[in-house]
Coordinates of C-alpha atoms in Angstrom, one line a residue:
X1 CA -184.4 82.5 40.8
X2 CA -184.8 80.6 43.8
X3 CA -186.3 81.0 47.1
X4 CA -183.0 82.2 48.6
X5 CA -181.9 84.6 45.8
X6 CA -182.2 88.2 46.6
X7 CA -183.9 90.7 44.4
X8 CA -184.6 94.5 43.7
X9 CA -188.0 93.7 42.2
X10 CA -190.8 95.3 44.3
X11 CA -194.6 94.1 44.4
X12 CA -197.8 94.8 46.3
X13 CA -199.5 92.2 47.8
X14 CA -203.5 92.2 48.4
X15 CA -205.2 89.5 49.9
X16 CA -209.0 89.0 50.2
X17 CA -212.3 87.3 49.5
X18 CA -213.8 87.5 45.9
X19 CA -217.6 87.3 45.1
X20 CA -217.4 83.7 44.1
X21 CA -216.5 82.4 47.7
X22 CA -212.6 82.2 46.7
X23 CA -209.6 83.7 48.5
X24 CA -207.5 85.9 46.2
X25 CA -203.8 86.5 46.8
X26 CA -203.2 89.4 43.9
X27 CA -199.4 90.6 43.4
X28 CA -199.1 93.9 41.4
X29 CA -195.6 95.1 40.4
X30 CA -193.8 96.8 37.5
X31 CA -195.9 95.5 34.4
X32 CA -197.2 92.3 36.6
X33 CA -200.7 91.6 37.6
X34 CA -201.3 88.1 38.8
X35 CA -204.4 87.2 40.5
X36 CA -204.3 83.8 42.4
X37 CA -207.5 82.4 43.8
X38 CA -207.9 79.6 46.1
X39 CA -210.5 77.6 47.7
X40 CA -210.9 78.5 51.5
X41 CA -209.5 75.4 52.4
X42 CA -206.3 75.9 50.3
X43 CA -206.0 79.3 51.6
X44 CA -205.8 78.2 55.2
X45 CA -203.2 75.5 54.0
X46 CA -201.1 78.2 52.8
X47 CA -201.8 80.2 55.8
X48 CA -200.3 77.4 58.2
X49 CA -197.4 76.8 55.4
X50 CA -196.7 80.9 55.9
X51 CA -196.9 80.6 59.7
X52 CA -194.1 77.4 59.4
X53 CA -192.1 79.5 57.3
X54 CA -192.2 82.4 59.9
X55 CA -191.0 80.2 62.8
X56 CA -188.3 78.8 61.0
X57 CA -187.2 82.2 59.7
X58 CA -187.3 83.5 63.4
X59 CA -185.1 80.2 64.5
X60 CA -182.8 81.1 61.5
X61 CA -182.4 84.7 62.9
X62 CA -182.0 84.0 66.2
X63 CA -178.9 81.9 65.3
X64 CA -177.3 84.7 63.7

């Protein structure tokens, strides 16, 4: 499965700080519990990548 492959799989995403000073992205779905911990600097880089991807997605949507 790639980034452009659609799927019917559903999952919940929670994002928040841990008591150890990390930022956790927690993905929970049917039989899946995945915690991803990042230091604050990594989390900020990920946030920038998400914003850039959202901007690119908007440009694709406008062309359609």
